[in-house]
PDB file of C-alpha atoms and ligand atoms in Angstrom:
ATOM      1  CA  MET A1214     -33.864  -3.804   4.472  1.00 67.00           C
ATOM      2  CA  THR A1215     -31.427  -6.502   3.430  1.00 91.00           C
ATOM      3  CA  ASP A1216     -30.563  -9.445   5.707  1.00 94.00           C
ATOM      4  CA  GLN A1217     -27.051  -8.021   6.116  1.00 95.00           C
ATOM      5  CA  LEU A1218     -28.365  -4.691   7.440  1.00 98.00           C
ATOM      6  CA  GLN A1219     -30.905  -6.394   9.696  1.00 97.00           C
ATOM      7  CA  SER A1220     -28.284  -8.602  11.213  1.00 98.00           C
ATOM      8  CA  LEU A1221     -25.838  -5.692  11.670  1.00 98.00           C
ATOM      9  CA  ASN A1222     -28.548  -3.655  13.370  1.00 98.00           C
ATOM     10  CA  ARG A1223     -29.482  -6.563  15.660  1.00 98.00           C
ATOM     11  CA  ARG A1224     -25.872  -6.960  16.804  1.00 98.00           C
ATOM     12  CA  PHE A1225     -24.445  -3.459  16.679  1.00 98.00           C
ATOM     13  CA  ALA A1226     -27.084  -0.667  16.449  1.00 98.00           C
ATOM     14  CA  LEU A1227     -26.952   1.879  19.300  1.00 98.00           C
ATOM     15  CA  ALA A1228     -30.253   3.652  20.000  1.00 97.00           C
ATOM     16  CA  GLY A1229     -29.884   7.412  19.609  1.00 95.00           C
ATOM     17  CA  HIS A1230     -26.374   6.983  18.131  1.00 98.00           C
ATOM     18  CA  LEU A1231     -25.856   4.558  15.282  1.00 98.00           C
ATOM     19  CA  GLN A1232     -27.792   2.480  12.807  1.00 98.00           C
ATOM     20  CA  PHE A1233     -26.913   0.635   9.624  1.00 98.00           C
ATOM     21  CA  LYS A1234     -28.687   1.653   6.427  1.00 98.00           C
ATOM     22  CA  ALA A1235     -28.390   1.460   2.669  1.00 98.00           C
ATOM     23  CA  GLY A1236     -26.386   4.524   1.631  1.00 98.00           C
ATOM     24  CA  PRO A1237     -25.302   5.929  -1.746  1.00 98.00           C
ATOM     25  CA  GLY A1238     -25.307   3.291  -4.486  1.00 97.00           C
ATOM     26  CA  GLY A1239     -27.023   0.922  -2.036  1.00 97.00           C
ATOM     27  CA  LEU A1240     -23.758   0.455  -0.111  1.00 98.00           C
ATOM     28  CA  ALA A1241     -24.133  -0.423   3.578  1.00 98.00           C
ATOM     29  CA  VAL A1242     -23.326   2.556   5.795  1.00 98.00           C
ATOM     30  CA  ALA A1243     -23.193   3.280   9.502  1.00 98.00           C
ATOM     31  CA  ASP A1244     -25.317   6.364  10.046  1.00 98.00           C
ATOM     32  CA  ILE A1245     -24.081   8.098  13.196  1.00 99.00           C
ATOM     33  CA  ASN A1246     -26.000  10.907  14.903  1.00 98.00           C
ATOM     34  CA  ASN A1247     -25.390  12.072  18.429  1.00 98.00           C
ATOM     35  CA  GLU A1248     -25.573  15.276  20.471  1.00 98.00           C
ATOM     36  CA  HIS A1249     -22.178  16.398  19.071  1.00 98.00           C
ATOM     37  CA  ALA A1250     -22.199  15.582  15.372  1.00 98.00           C
ATOM     38  CA  ALA A1251     -23.415  13.460  12.480  1.00 98.00           C
ATOM     39  CA  ALA A1252     -21.238  11.171  10.370  1.00 99.00           C
ATOM     40  CA  THR A1253     -21.553   8.467   7.745  1.00 99.00           C
ATOM     41  CA  VAL A1254     -19.149   5.557   7.393  1.00 99.00           C
ATOM     42  CA  VAL A1255     -19.407   3.375   4.281  1.00 98.00           C
ATOM     43  CA  LEU A1256     -18.646  -0.197   5.361  1.00 98.00           C
ATOM     44  CA  PRO A1257     -16.961  -1.418   2.135  1.00 98.00           C
ATOM     45  CA  GLY A1258     -13.554   0.282   2.254  1.00 98.00           C
ATOM     46  CA  ALA A1259     -14.072   1.446   5.887  1.00 98.00           C
ATOM     47  CA  HIS A1260     -14.639   4.843   4.382  1.00 98.00           C
ATOM     48  CA  VAL A1261     -15.696   7.871   6.452  1.00 99.00           C
ATOM     49  CA  LEU A1262     -17.851   9.758   3.961  1.00 99.00           C
ATOM     50  CA  SER A1263     -19.161  12.686   6.004  1.00 99.00           C
ATOM     51  CA  PHE A1264     -18.652  14.466   9.310  1.00 99.00           C
ATOM     52  CA  GLN A1265     -20.679  17.449  10.451  1.00 98.00           C
ATOM     53  CA  PRO A1266     -20.482  18.824  13.978  1.00 98.00           C
ATOM     54  CA  ARG A1267     -23.828  20.246  15.174  1.00 98.00           C
ATOM     55  CA  GLY A1268     -24.351  23.822  13.964  1.00 96.00           C
ATOM     56  CA  GLN A1269     -21.434  23.631  11.485  1.00 96.00           C
ATOM     57  CA  ARG A1270     -21.095  23.153   7.753  1.00 98.00           C
ATOM     58  CA  PRO A1271     -19.917  19.704   6.608  1.00 98.00           C
ATOM     59  CA  VAL A1272     -16.186  19.314   7.329  1.00 99.00           C
ATOM     60  CA  LEU A1273     -15.469  16.652   4.709  1.00 99.00           C
ATOM     61  CA  TRP A1274     -15.941  17.059   0.967  1.00 99.00           C
ATOM     62  CA  ALA A1275     -17.230  14.429  -1.470  1.00 98.00           C
ATOM     63  CA  SER A1276     -17.553  14.687  -5.221  1.00 98.00           C
ATOM     64  CA  ALA A1277     -21.003  14.702  -6.808  1.00 98.00           C
ATOM     65  CA  HIS A1278     -19.375  12.487  -9.474  1.00 98.00           C
ATOM     66  CA  SER A1279     -18.028   9.803  -7.151  1.00 98.00           C
ATOM     67  CA  ARG A1280     -18.721   6.172  -7.912  1.00 98.00           C
ATOM     68  CA  PHE A1281     -20.410   4.276  -5.111  1.00 98.00           C
ATOM     69  CA  GLU A1282     -19.741   0.659  -6.003  1.00 97.00           C
ATOM     70  CA  SER A1283     -18.324  -2.041  -3.791  1.00 94.00           C
ATOM     71  CA  GLY A1284     -14.676  -2.606  -4.779  1.00 95.00           C
ATOM     72  CA  GLN A1285     -14.248   0.898  -6.249  1.00 97.00           C
ATOM     73  CA  PRO A1286     -12.660   3.875  -4.487  1.00 98.00           C
ATOM     74  CA  ILE A1287     -14.915   6.733  -3.361  1.00 98.00           C
ATOM     75  CA  ARG A1288     -13.907  10.295  -4.310  1.00 98.00           C
ATOM     76  CA  GLY A1289     -14.150  12.266  -1.092  1.00 98.00           C
ATOM     77  CA  GLY A1290     -14.456  11.715   2.650  1.00 99.00           C
ATOM     78  CA  ILE A1291     -11.499   9.774   4.035  1.00 99.00           C
ATOM     79  CA  PRO A1292     -10.240   6.967   1.790  1.00 98.00           C
ATOM     80  CA  LEU A1293      -7.955   4.596   3.711  1.00 98.00           C
ATOM     81  CA  VAL A1294      -4.638   4.238   1.952  1.00 98.00           C
ATOM     82  CA  TRP A1295      -2.732   1.044   2.857  1.00 98.00           C
ATOM     83  CA  PRO A1296      -0.306  -0.811   2.467  1.00 98.00           C
ATOM     84  CA  TRP A1297       1.291   1.469  -0.103  1.00 98.00           C
ATOM     85  CA  PHE A1298       0.829   5.154  -0.837  1.00 98.00           C
ATOM     86  CA  GLY A1299       0.288   6.283  -4.459  1.00 98.00           C
ATOM     87  CA  ALA A1300       1.442   3.972  -7.230  1.00 97.00           C
ATOM     88  CA  HIS A1301       2.789   0.572  -6.134  1.00 97.00           C
ATOM     89  CA  PRO A1302       6.584   0.949  -5.849  1.00 91.00           C
ATOM     90  CA  THR A1303       7.415  -1.799  -8.372  1.00 95.00           C
ATOM     91  CA  ASP A1304       4.200  -2.890 -10.112  1.00 97.00           C
ATOM     92  CA  PRO A1305       2.116  -0.124 -11.721  1.00 95.00           C
ATOM     93  CA  ALA A1306      -0.641  -2.667 -12.512  1.00 97.00           C
ATOM     94  CA  LYS A1307      -1.518  -2.915  -8.819  1.00 98.00           C
ATOM     95  CA  PRO A1308      -4.191  -0.516  -7.523  1.00 97.00           C
ATOM     96  CA  ALA A1309      -3.079   3.009  -6.582  1.00 98.00           C
ATOM     97  CA  HIS A1310      -3.045   3.619  -2.810  1.00 98.00           C
ATOM     98  CA  GLY A1311      -3.258  -0.108  -1.969  1.00 98.00           C
ATOM     99  CA  PHE A1312      -6.299  -2.266  -1.335  1.00 98.00           C
ATOM    100  CA  ALA A1313      -7.664  -1.205   2.083  1.00 98.00           C
ATOM    101  CA  ARG A1314     -10.070   1.297   0.496  1.00 98.00           C
ATOM    102  CA  THR A1315     -11.581  -1.298  -1.818  1.00 98.00           C
ATOM    103  CA  SER A1316     -11.716  -4.282   0.568  1.00 98.00           C
ATOM    104  CA  LEU A1317     -14.721  -5.651   2.431  1.00 97.00           C
ATOM    105  CA  TRP A1318     -14.365  -4.864   6.120  1.00 98.00           C
ATOM    106  CA  ALA A1319     -16.279  -6.453   9.016  1.00 98.00           C
ATOM    107  CA  VAL A1320     -17.922  -4.571  11.869  1.00 98.00           C
ATOM    108  CA  SER A1321     -16.277  -5.652  15.125  1.00 98.00           C
ATOM    109  CA  GLU A1322     -17.607  -3.260  17.760  1.00 98.00           C
ATOM    110  CA  THR A1323     -19.816  -0.236  18.431  1.00 98.00           C
ATOM    111  CA  ALA A1324     -19.912   1.751  21.666  1.00 98.00           C
ATOM    112  CA  VAL A1325     -20.888   5.037  23.283  1.00 98.00           C
ATOM    113  CA  THR A1326     -17.978   6.700  25.098  1.00 98.00           C
ATOM    114  CA  SER A1327     -18.252   8.342  28.503  1.00 96.00           C
ATOM    115  CA  GLY A1328     -18.273  11.764  26.786  1.00 96.00           C
ATOM    116  CA  GLY A1329     -21.270  10.817  24.619  1.00 98.00           C
ATOM    117  CA  ALA A1330     -19.271  10.187  21.432  1.00 98.00           C
ATOM    118  CA  THR A1331     -20.078   7.227  19.191  1.00 99.00           C
ATOM    119  CA  ARG A1332     -17.423   4.663  18.328  1.00 98.00           C
ATOM    120  CA  LEU A1333     -17.411   2.203  15.443  1.00 99.00           C
ATOM    121  CA  ARG A1334     -14.664  -0.348  14.885  1.00 98.00           C
ATOM    122  CA  LEU A1335     -14.108  -2.270  11.647  1.00 99.00           C
ATOM    123  CA  SER A1336     -11.561  -4.958  10.910  1.00 98.00           C
ATOM    124  CA  LEU A1337      -9.817  -6.556   7.973  1.00 98.00           C
ATOM    125  CA  ALA A1338      -7.409  -9.507   7.809  1.00 98.00           C
ATOM    126  CA  ASP A1339      -5.309 -10.870   4.973  1.00 98.00           C
ATOM    127  CA  SER A1340      -7.008 -13.200   2.492  1.00 98.00           C
ATOM    128  CA  ASP A1341      -6.087 -14.947  -0.777  1.00 98.00           C
ATOM    129  CA  GLU A1342      -7.029 -11.730  -2.545  1.00 97.00           C
ATOM    130  CA  THR A1343      -4.848  -9.436  -0.408  1.00 98.00           C
ATOM    131  CA  ARG A1344      -1.943 -11.917  -0.490  1.00 98.00           C
ATOM    132  CA  SER A1345      -2.084 -11.897  -4.312  1.00 97.00           C
ATOM    133  CA  LEU A1346      -1.366  -8.142  -4.124  1.00 98.00           C
ATOM    134  CA  TRP A1347       0.858  -8.044  -1.004  1.00 98.00           C
ATOM    135  CA  PRO A1348       2.286 -11.226   0.491  1.00 98.00           C
ATOM    136  CA  HIS A1349       2.100 -10.459   4.226  1.00 98.00           C
ATOM    137  CA  PRO A1350      -0.290 -11.709   6.934  1.00 98.00           C
ATOM    138  CA  PHE A1351      -1.854  -8.749   8.756  1.00 98.00           C
ATOM    139  CA  GLN A1352      -4.755  -7.547  10.856  1.00 98.00           C
ATOM    140  CA  LEU A1353      -6.131  -4.041  10.496  1.00 99.00           C
ATOM    141  CA  GLU A1354      -8.501  -2.322  12.869  1.00 98.00           C
ATOM    142  CA  PHE A1355     -10.075   0.962  11.910  1.00 99.00           C
ATOM    143  CA  THR A1356     -11.736   2.936  14.705  1.00 99.00           C
ATOM    144  CA  VAL A1357     -13.919   5.981  14.091  1.00 99.00           C
ATOM    145  CA  THR A1358     -15.012   8.063  17.079  1.00 99.00           C
ATOM    146  CA  VAL A1359     -17.567  10.751  16.367  1.00 99.00           C
ATOM    147  CA  GLY A1360     -17.811  13.501  18.972  1.00 98.00           C
ATOM    148  CA  VAL A1361     -17.191  17.239  18.785  1.00 98.00           C
ATOM    149  CA  ASP A1362     -14.064  16.087  16.937  1.00 98.00           C
ATOM    150  CA  LEU A1363     -13.759  13.196  14.535  1.00 99.00           C
ATOM    151  CA  GLN A1364     -11.062  10.739  15.539  1.00 98.00           C
ATOM    152  CA  VAL A1365      -9.948   8.098  13.046  1.00 99.00           C
ATOM    153  CA  GLU A1366      -7.307   5.498  13.787  1.00 99.00           C
ATOM    154  CA  LEU A1367      -5.853   2.716  11.670  1.00 99.00           C
ATOM    155  CA  ALA A1368      -4.065   0.030  13.711  1.00 98.00           C
ATOM    156  CA  MET A1369      -1.898  -2.242  11.556  1.00 98.00           C
ATOM    157  CA  ARG A1370      -0.671  -5.480  13.111  1.00 98.00           C
ATOM    158  CA  ASN A1371       1.891  -7.857  11.761  1.00 98.00           C
ATOM    159  CA  VAL A1372       0.671 -11.408  12.453  1.00 98.00           C
ATOM    160  CA  GLY A1373       3.305 -13.030  10.186  1.00 98.00           C
ATOM    161  CA  GLN A1374       6.825 -14.328  10.766  1.00 98.00           C
ATOM    162  CA  SER A1375       8.783 -11.551   9.057  1.00 98.00           C
ATOM    163  CA  ALA A1376       8.782  -7.761   9.234  1.00 98.00           C
ATOM    164  CA  PHE A1377       6.773  -5.787   6.665  1.00 98.00           C
ATOM    165  CA  THR A1378       7.096  -2.203   5.461  1.00 98.00           C
ATOM    166  CA  CYS A1379       4.008  -0.215   4.548  1.00 98.00           C
ATOM    167  CA  GLY A1380       2.863   3.217   3.483  1.00 98.00           C
ATOM    168  CA  ALA A1381      -0.468   4.573   4.708  1.00 98.00           C
ATOM    169  CA  ALA A1382      -2.724   7.601   4.701  1.00 99.00           C
ATOM    170  CA  LEU A1383      -5.960   8.829   6.172  1.00 99.00           C
ATOM    171  CA  HIS A1384      -6.624  10.620   2.882  1.00 99.00           C
ATOM    172  CA  SER A1385      -8.973  13.341   4.168  1.00 99.00           C
ATOM    173  CA  TYR A1386     -10.813  15.577   1.688  1.00 99.00           C
ATOM    174  CA  PHE A1387     -11.874  18.836   3.381  1.00 99.00           C
ATOM    175  CA  ALA A1388     -14.667  21.127   2.237  1.00 99.00           C
ATOM    176  CA  VAL A1389     -13.468  24.724   1.779  1.00 98.00           C
ATOM    177  CA  SER A1390     -15.076  27.915   0.469  1.00 98.00           C
ATOM    178  CA  ASP A1391     -12.381  28.429  -2.187  1.00 98.00           C
ATOM    179  CA  ALA A1392      -9.124  26.433  -2.348  1.00 98.00           C
ATOM    180  CA  GLY A1393      -7.402  29.451  -3.931  1.00 98.00           C
ATOM    181  CA  ARG A1394      -8.075  31.567  -0.847  1.00 98.00           C
ATOM    182  CA  ILE A1395      -7.270  29.248   2.027  1.00 98.00           C
ATOM    183  CA  SER A1396      -3.941  28.849   3.815  1.00 98.00           C
ATOM    184  CA  ILE A1397      -2.625  25.724   5.513  1.00 99.00           C
ATOM    185  CA  HIS A1398      -0.501  26.256   8.615  1.00 98.00           C
ATOM    186  CA  GLY A1399       1.844  23.849  10.385  1.00 98.00           C
ATOM    187  CA  LEU A1400       4.190  22.881   7.545  1.00 98.00           C
ATOM    188  CA  GLU A1401       6.329  26.045   7.476  1.00 98.00           C
ATOM    189  CA  GLY A1402      10.044  25.369   7.038  1.00 98.00           C
ATOM    190  CA  GLY A1403       9.530  21.674   6.266  1.00 98.00           C
ATOM    191  CA  ASP A1404      10.834  19.758   3.261  1.00 98.00           C
ATOM    192  CA  TYR A1405       8.489  18.228   0.726  1.00 98.00           C
ATOM    193  CA  LEU A1406       8.569  16.168  -2.437  1.00 98.00           C
ATOM    194  CA  ASP A1407       6.815  18.073  -5.207  1.00 98.00           C
ATOM    195  CA  LYS A1408       4.971  15.464  -7.285  1.00 98.00           C
ATOM    196  CA  VAL A1409       3.988  18.047  -9.900  1.00 98.00           C
ATOM    197  CA  ASP A1410       7.684  18.910 -10.393  1.00 98.00           C
ATOM    198  CA  GLY A1411       9.167  15.456 -10.933  1.00 98.00           C
ATOM    199  CA  GLY A1412       9.311  14.675  -7.196  1.00 98.00           C
ATOM    200  CA  ARG A1413      11.912  17.422  -6.518  1.00 98.00           C
ATOM    201  CA  ARG A1414      12.683  18.055  -2.875  1.00 98.00           C
ATOM    202  CA  LYS A1415      11.849  21.621  -1.808  1.00 98.00           C
ATOM    203  CA  THR A1416      11.462  23.608   1.401  1.00 98.00           C
ATOM    204  CA  GLN A1417       8.193  25.228   2.403  1.00 98.00           C
ATOM    205  CA  ALA A1418       8.370  28.975   3.013  1.00 97.00           C
ATOM    206  CA  GLY A1419       5.414  30.247   5.063  1.00 98.00           C
ATOM    207  CA  PRO A1420       1.928  28.721   5.062  1.00 98.00           C
ATOM    208  CA  VAL A1421       0.843  26.577   2.106  1.00 98.00           C
ATOM    209  CA  THR A1422      -1.395  28.332  -0.416  1.00 98.00           C
ATOM    210  CA  ILE A1423      -2.828  26.850  -3.593  1.00 98.00           C
ATOM    211  CA  ALA A1424      -2.897  28.516  -7.015  1.00 98.00           C
ATOM    212  CA  ALA A1425      -2.252  25.570  -9.360  1.00 98.00           C
ATOM    213  CA  GLU A1426      -2.207  21.763  -9.262  1.00 98.00           C
ATOM    214  CA  THR A1427      -0.652  20.880  -5.897  1.00 99.00           C
ATOM    215  CA  ASP A1428       0.549  17.400  -4.942  1.00 98.00           C
ATOM    216  CA  ARG A1429       3.161  17.378  -2.195  1.00 98.00           C
ATOM    217  CA  ILE A1430       4.460  14.931   0.364  1.00 98.00           C
ATOM    218  CA  TYR A1431       5.731  16.884   3.379  1.00 98.00           C
ATOM    219  CA  LEU A1432       8.373  14.725   5.057  1.00 98.00           C
ATOM    220  CA  ASP A1433       9.335  14.135   8.655  1.00 98.00           C
ATOM    221  CA  THR A1434       6.534  16.252  10.119  1.00 98.00           C
ATOM    222  CA  THR A1435       4.433  15.317  13.105  1.00 98.00           C
ATOM    223  CA  ALA A1436       2.834  18.772  13.399  1.00 98.00           C
ATOM    224  CA  ALA A1437      -0.901  19.416  13.468  1.00 98.00           C
ATOM    225  CA  CYS A1438      -2.150  21.438  10.479  1.00 98.00           C
ATOM    226  CA  VAL A1439      -4.767  24.171  10.497  1.00 99.00           C
ATOM    227  CA  ILE A1440      -6.709  24.990   7.336  1.00 99.00           C
ATOM    228  CA  ASP A1441      -7.620  28.644   7.594  1.00 98.00           C
ATOM    229  CA  ASP A1442     -10.705  29.398   5.497  1.00 98.00           C
ATOM    230  CA  PRO A1443     -11.554  33.119   5.674  1.00 98.00           C
ATOM    231  CA  GLY A1444     -14.432  32.730   3.167  1.00 98.00           C
ATOM    232  CA  TRP A1445     -16.386  30.557   5.603  1.00 98.00           C
ATOM    233  CA  GLY A1446     -14.770  32.121   8.686  1.00 97.00           C
ATOM    234  CA  ARG A1447     -13.601  28.788   9.995  1.00 97.00           C
ATOM    235  CA  ARG A1448     -10.432  26.883  10.769  1.00 98.00           C
ATOM    236  CA  ILE A1449     -10.177  23.113  10.578  1.00 98.00           C
ATOM    237  CA  ARG A1450      -7.494  21.495  12.705  1.00 98.00           C
ATOM    238  CA  VAL A1451      -5.956  18.151  11.788  1.00 99.00           C
ATOM    239  CA  ALA A1452      -3.834  16.724  14.618  1.00 98.00           C
ATOM    240  CA  LYS A1453      -2.070  13.407  14.255  1.00 98.00           C
ATOM    241  CA  LEU A1454      -0.194  10.553  15.904  1.00 98.00           C
ATOM    242  CA  GLY A1455       1.974   7.846  14.345  1.00 98.00           C
ATOM    243  CA  SER A1456       2.383   9.905  11.172  1.00 98.00           C
ATOM    244  CA  ARG A1457       5.556  11.486   9.822  1.00 98.00           C
ATOM    245  CA  SER A1458       4.239  12.710   6.442  1.00 98.00           C
ATOM    246  CA  THR A1459       1.481  15.130   5.508  1.00 99.00           C
ATOM    247  CA  VAL A1460       0.221  15.143   1.937  1.00 99.00           C
ATOM    248  CA  VAL A1461      -1.444  18.224   0.441  1.00 99.00           C
ATOM    249  CA  TRP A1462      -3.372  17.708  -2.776  1.00 99.00           C
ATOM    250  CA  ASN A1463      -5.624  19.734  -5.072  1.00 99.00           C
ATOM    251  CA  PRO A1464      -5.946  18.608  -8.709  1.00 98.00           C
ATOM    252  CA  TRP A1465      -6.815  22.105 -10.041  1.00 98.00           C
ATOM    253  CA  VAL A1466      -8.069  22.477 -13.651  1.00 98.00           C
ATOM    254  CA  ASP A1467      -6.398  19.951 -15.962  1.00 98.00           C
ATOM    255  CA  LYS A1468      -6.154  16.990 -13.616  1.00 98.00           C
ATOM    256  CA  SER A1469      -9.811  17.448 -12.601  1.00 98.00           C
ATOM    257  CA  ARG A1470     -10.748  17.100 -16.259  1.00 98.00           C
ATOM    258  CA  ARG A1471      -8.785  13.860 -16.527  1.00 98.00           C
ATOM    259  CA  MET A1472     -10.543  12.210 -13.578  1.00 98.00           C
ATOM    260  CA  ALA A1473     -13.882  10.573 -14.419  1.00 97.00           C
ATOM    261  CA  ASP A1474     -15.086  10.670 -10.818  1.00 98.00           C
ATOM    262  CA  PHE A1475     -14.239  14.345 -10.202  1.00 98.00           C
ATOM    263  CA  GLY A1476     -16.310  17.184 -11.697  1.00 98.00           C
ATOM    264  CA  ASP A1477     -14.403  19.663 -13.875  1.00 98.00           C
ATOM    265  CA  GLU A1478     -15.551  22.584 -11.709  1.00 98.00           C
ATOM    266  CA  GLU A1479     -15.326  20.948  -8.279  1.00 98.00           C
ATOM    267  CA  TYR A1480     -11.642  21.595  -7.429  1.00 98.00           C
ATOM    268  CA  PRO A1481     -12.140  25.003  -5.692  1.00 98.00           C
ATOM    269  CA  GLY A1482     -14.399  23.334  -3.114  1.00 99.00           C
ATOM    270  CA  MET A1483     -11.842  20.896  -1.663  1.00 99.00           C
ATOM    271  CA  VAL A1484      -8.359  20.347  -0.379  1.00 99.00           C
ATOM    272  CA  CYS A1485      -6.765  17.132   0.827  1.00 99.00           C
ATOM    273  CA  VAL A1486      -4.582  17.331   3.921  1.00 99.00           C
ATOM    274  CA  GLU A1487      -3.600  13.737   4.511  1.00 99.00           C
ATOM    275  CA  THR A1488      -2.223  12.148   7.664  1.00 99.00           C
ATOM    276  CA  ALA A1489       0.303   9.812   6.110  1.00 99.00           C
ATOM    277  CA  ASN A1490       3.460   7.745   6.178  1.00 98.00           C
ATOM    278  CA  ALA A1491       4.784   7.944   2.626  1.00 98.00           C
ATOM    279  CA  ALA A1492       8.056   8.093   0.642  1.00 98.00           C
ATOM    280  CA  ASP A1493      10.950   8.268   3.172  1.00 94.00           C
ATOM    281  CA  ASP A1494       8.502   7.870   6.061  1.00 97.00           C
ATOM    282  CA  VAL A1495       7.071   4.386   5.361  1.00 98.00           C
ATOM    283  CA  VAL A1496       6.793   2.257   8.504  1.00 98.00           C
ATOM    284  CA  THR A1497       8.331  -1.144   9.245  1.00 98.00           C
ATOM    285  CA  VAL A1498       6.301  -3.366  11.560  1.00 98.00           C
ATOM    286  CA  ALA A1499       8.076  -6.305  13.233  1.00 98.00           C
ATOM    287  CA  PRO A1500       6.399  -9.716  13.687  1.00 98.00           C
ATOM    288  CA  ALA A1501       3.794  -9.435  16.486  1.00 98.00           C
ATOM    289  CA  GLY A1502       4.249  -5.642  16.299  1.00 98.00           C
ATOM    290  CA  GLU A1503       1.714  -2.930  15.636  1.00 98.00           C
ATOM    291  CA  HIS A1504       1.653   0.594  14.310  1.00 98.00           C
ATOM    292  CA  ARG A1505      -1.173   3.094  14.866  1.00 98.00           C
ATOM    293  CA  LEU A1506      -1.928   6.006  12.595  1.00 99.00           C
ATOM    294  CA  GLN A1507      -4.388   8.508  14.022  1.00 99.00           C
ATOM    295  CA  ALA A1508      -5.963  11.800  12.986  1.00 99.00           C
ATOM    296  CA  VAL A1509      -8.158  14.064  15.091  1.00 99.00           C
ATOM    297  CA  ILE A1510     -10.163  16.494  13.001  1.00 99.00           C
ATOM    298  CA  GLY A1511     -12.113  19.397  14.421  1.00 98.00           C
ATOM    299  CA  VAL A1512     -13.379  22.899  13.770  1.00 98.00           C
ATOM    300  CA  VAL A1513     -11.513  25.412  15.923  1.00 96.00           C
ATOM    301  CA  GLY A1514     -13.425  28.591  15.054  1.00 74.00           C
TER     302      GLY A1514
HETATM  303  C1  BG6 B2550      -3.019  11.929  -3.453  1.00 63.31           C
HETATM  304  C2  BG6 B2550      -1.814  11.704  -4.329  1.00 63.31           C
HETATM  305  O1  BG6 B2550      -2.750  11.454  -2.174  1.00 63.31           O
HETATM  306  O2  BG6 B2550      -4.119  11.207  -3.983  1.00 63.31           O
HETATM  307  C3  BG6 B2550      -2.145  12.160  -5.745  1.00 63.31           C
HETATM  308  O3  BG6 B2550      -0.695  12.408  -3.804  1.00 63.31           O
HETATM  309  C4  BG6 B2550      -3.362  11.423  -6.258  1.00 63.31           C
HETATM  310  O4  BG6 B2550      -1.012  11.921  -6.593  1.00 63.31           O
HETATM  311  C5  BG6 B2550      -4.512  11.625  -5.272  1.00 63.31           C
HETATM  312  O5  BG6 B2550      -3.720  11.914  -7.528  1.00 63.31           O
HETATM  313  C6  BG6 B2550      -5.781  10.861  -5.652  1.00 63.31           C
HETATM  314  O6  BG6 B2550      -5.512   9.515  -5.835  1.00 63.31           O
HETATM  315  P1  BG6 B2550      -6.631   8.529  -6.348  1.00 63.31           P
HETATM  316  O7  BG6 B2550      -5.949   7.182  -6.519  1.00 63.31           O
HETATM  317  O8  BG6 B2550      -7.696   8.488  -5.291  1.00 63.31           O
HETATM  318  O9  BG6 B2550      -7.136   9.105  -7.647  1.00 63.31           O
END
């Protein structure tokens, strides 16, 4: 075991709940196992890679073709998107979805809650590297609580002298039996920007179903979503706080082929339902202010 893992385990391991290990690609992970569920959090990127309540199938999906290299995004789990969503608004050379998912985070706390869930908190502050991409001083805290449900929360604090505006997403990839046969409830009647149709604004009629490349930003919605998966006889609920956008994404056939870290045949097995603040719903944080973005993910039967 490396010195880093030994020292993390000395300070933060929780017997019967959490230990640090070398995970895929040798990346340091927090391996969480308790009476309710198992989960893996990759420390670089503060990336929840897996979540599996006891007696259930895995809830999150990850590509068999993902890279696992420090500084590179992981394809699957819950990438953390911050401080901009999608392409940078003015500079396409900057990394898509910001830098939180490729930054080196520090462990700041581990704990067992009164209900027997396991909590892990990671933090990230601005540095020369982040300021070269985005000029604002900030502190981020990412808290993962693994119980019957998985709760993830990104707290973004403005520690500078002027307000900043940021986009964000808890970019969750869910495992499904067949993306073409699921339905997503909770977005009915809402407006969305259709990124596969030039960003046109449209209105959702009925539940969302997927039969082609789908890439939509649902605007001004605080509703929980339920992914109804008749093939596996289960429903996954995604409830949220501090989020006014929900993004639904499946790359389908052609886009899957264009992505090196996504297998050509993998798209039926996943759908992204992302707890976000994007497009019209970006958030402005005043000096000394804070915004919290939270998702609670669980299997409801
Ligand atoms: C979604 C975006 O959130 O993420 C899509 O709406 C994008 O446009 C997808 O393709 C994956 O992004 P990335 O940067 O992880 O390949």
